[in-house]
Amino acid sequence: MFVRIVKLSFHEENISAFLENFELMKDKIRNAPGNRFLELYQDKNNKSIFFTYSYWETEMDLENYRNSELFNTVWTFTKQLFNAKPEAWSVDKLVSLA
């Protein structure tokens, strides 16, 4: 399992559109094959910056999602709202304390 972190930065006037669409799509994304966890964060100091954290069983699961109609629908809508190029990292979780 690995973690995918994506940084998304929006024009301020587009934040509500992004949040509304995320609300509609989050369960579909979370239920994509291989997805085990999904969270959305908003930066405390810059309300235009968001991060998604998702856990994936395998890299192939993430690639299958990225090549799916669901991703195409989400990304086609979302990329129109950006004010900066998104950034993404795939990382292995080394330690987790609860």
GROMACS .gro file of C-alpha atoms in nm:
model
   98
    1MET     CA    1   0.000   0.000   0.000
    2PHE     CA    2   0.119   0.353  -0.069
    3VAL     CA    3  -0.003   0.709  -0.024
    4ARG     CA    4  -0.075   0.954  -0.303
    5ILE     CA    5  -0.057   1.323  -0.207
    6VAL     CA    6  -0.184   1.582  -0.453
    7LYS     CA    7  -0.156   1.958  -0.404
    8LEU     CA    8  -0.429   2.157  -0.578
    9SER     CA    9  -0.438   2.537  -0.598
   10PHE     CA   10  -0.751   2.718  -0.713
   11HIS     CA   11  -0.862   3.065  -0.809
   12GLU     CA   12  -1.050   3.190  -0.505
   13GLU     CA   13  -1.375   3.227  -0.698
   14ASN     CA   14  -1.354   2.857  -0.798
   15ILE     CA   15  -1.319   2.707  -0.450
   16SER     CA   16  -1.691   2.651  -0.398
   17ALA     CA   17  -1.724   2.481  -0.740
   18PHE     CA   18  -1.436   2.249  -0.653
   19LEU     CA   19  -1.584   2.164  -0.312
   20GLU     CA   20  -1.928   2.099  -0.457
   21ASN     CA   21  -1.783   1.867  -0.721
   22PHE     CA   22  -1.562   1.690  -0.467
   23GLU     CA   23  -1.869   1.628  -0.251
   24LEU     CA   24  -2.044   1.467  -0.549
   25MET     CA   25  -1.745   1.254  -0.653
   26LYS     CA   26  -1.570   1.160  -0.328
   27ASP     CA   27  -1.755   0.833  -0.269
   28LYS     CA   28  -1.696   0.722  -0.628
   29ILE     CA   29  -1.326   0.800  -0.596
   30ARG     CA   30  -1.303   0.628  -0.258
   31ASN     CA   31  -1.475   0.319  -0.400
   32ALA     CA   32  -1.245   0.292  -0.702
   33PRO     CA   33  -1.079  -0.051  -0.709
   34GLY     CA   34  -0.770  -0.048  -0.489
   35ASN     CA   35  -0.850   0.279  -0.309
   36ARG     CA   36  -0.849   0.226   0.067
   37PHE     CA   37  -0.865   0.581   0.203
   38LEU     CA   38  -0.939   0.936   0.087
   39GLU     CA   39  -0.911   1.268   0.267
   40LEU     CA   40  -0.924   1.632   0.159
   41TYR     CA   41  -0.733   1.904   0.344
   42GLN     CA   42  -0.735   2.284   0.309
   43ASP     CA   43  -0.432   2.496   0.393
   44LYS     CA   44  -0.488   2.702   0.709
   45ASN     CA   45  -0.309   3.012   0.577
   46ASN     CA   46  -0.396   3.003   0.207
   47LYS     CA   47  -0.757   2.894   0.158
   48SER     CA   48  -0.695   2.843  -0.216
   49ILE     CA   49  -0.463   2.545  -0.155
   50PHE     CA   50  -0.596   2.193  -0.099
   51PHE     CA   51  -0.437   1.852  -0.062
   52THR     CA   52  -0.585   1.512  -0.129
   53TYR     CA   53  -0.445   1.209   0.051
   54SER     CA   54  -0.539   0.870  -0.083
   55TYR     CA   55  -0.416   0.522   0.000
   56TRP     CA   56  -0.383   0.271  -0.283
   57GLU     CA   57  -0.322  -0.102  -0.270
   58THR     CA   58  -0.088  -0.101  -0.572
   59GLU     CA   59   0.055   0.142  -0.824
   60MET     CA   60  -0.148  -0.040  -1.090
   61ASP     CA   61  -0.468   0.042  -0.899
   62LEU     CA   62  -0.378   0.412  -0.909
   63GLU     CA   63  -0.289   0.390  -1.279
   64ASN     CA   64  -0.616   0.211  -1.354
   65TYR     CA   65  -0.803   0.490  -1.174
   66ARG     CA   66  -0.603   0.756  -1.361
   67ASN     CA   67  -0.703   0.589  -1.690
   68SER     CA   68  -1.070   0.552  -1.594
   69GLU     CA   69  -1.376   0.743  -1.712
   70LEU     CA   70  -1.430   0.854  -1.351
   71PHE     CA   71  -1.087   1.021  -1.333
   72ASN     CA   72  -1.139   1.177  -1.676
   73THR     CA   73  -1.469   1.327  -1.558
   74VAL     CA   74  -1.323   1.457  -1.231
   75TRP     CA   75  -1.004   1.591  -1.387
   76THR     CA   76  -1.173   1.756  -1.687
   77PHE     CA   77  -1.390   1.958  -1.447
   78THR     CA   78  -1.123   2.028  -1.184
   79LYS     CA   79  -0.837   2.140  -1.407
   80GLN     CA   80  -1.042   2.435  -1.533
   81LEU     CA   81  -1.042   2.576  -1.179
   82PHE     CA   82  -0.666   2.578  -1.109
   83ASN     CA   83  -0.451   2.887  -1.061
   84ALA     CA   84  -0.128   2.682  -1.057
   85LYS     CA   85  -0.007   2.349  -1.190
   86PRO     CA   86  -0.102   2.066  -0.952
   87GLU     CA   87   0.176   1.872  -0.781
   88ALA     CA   88   0.163   1.504  -0.688
   89TRP     CA   89   0.374   1.263  -0.487
   90SER     CA   90   0.354   0.887  -0.438
   91VAL     CA   91   0.505   0.796  -0.102
   92ASP     CA   92   0.546   0.490   0.117
   93LYS     CA   93   0.421   0.525   0.473
   94LEU     CA   94   0.706   0.439   0.707
   95VAL     CA   95   0.552   0.512   1.047
   96SER     CA   96   0.199   0.577   1.167
   97LEU     CA   97   0.107   0.652   1.527
   98ALA     CA   98  -0.253   0.674   1.638
   0.00000   0.00000   0.00000
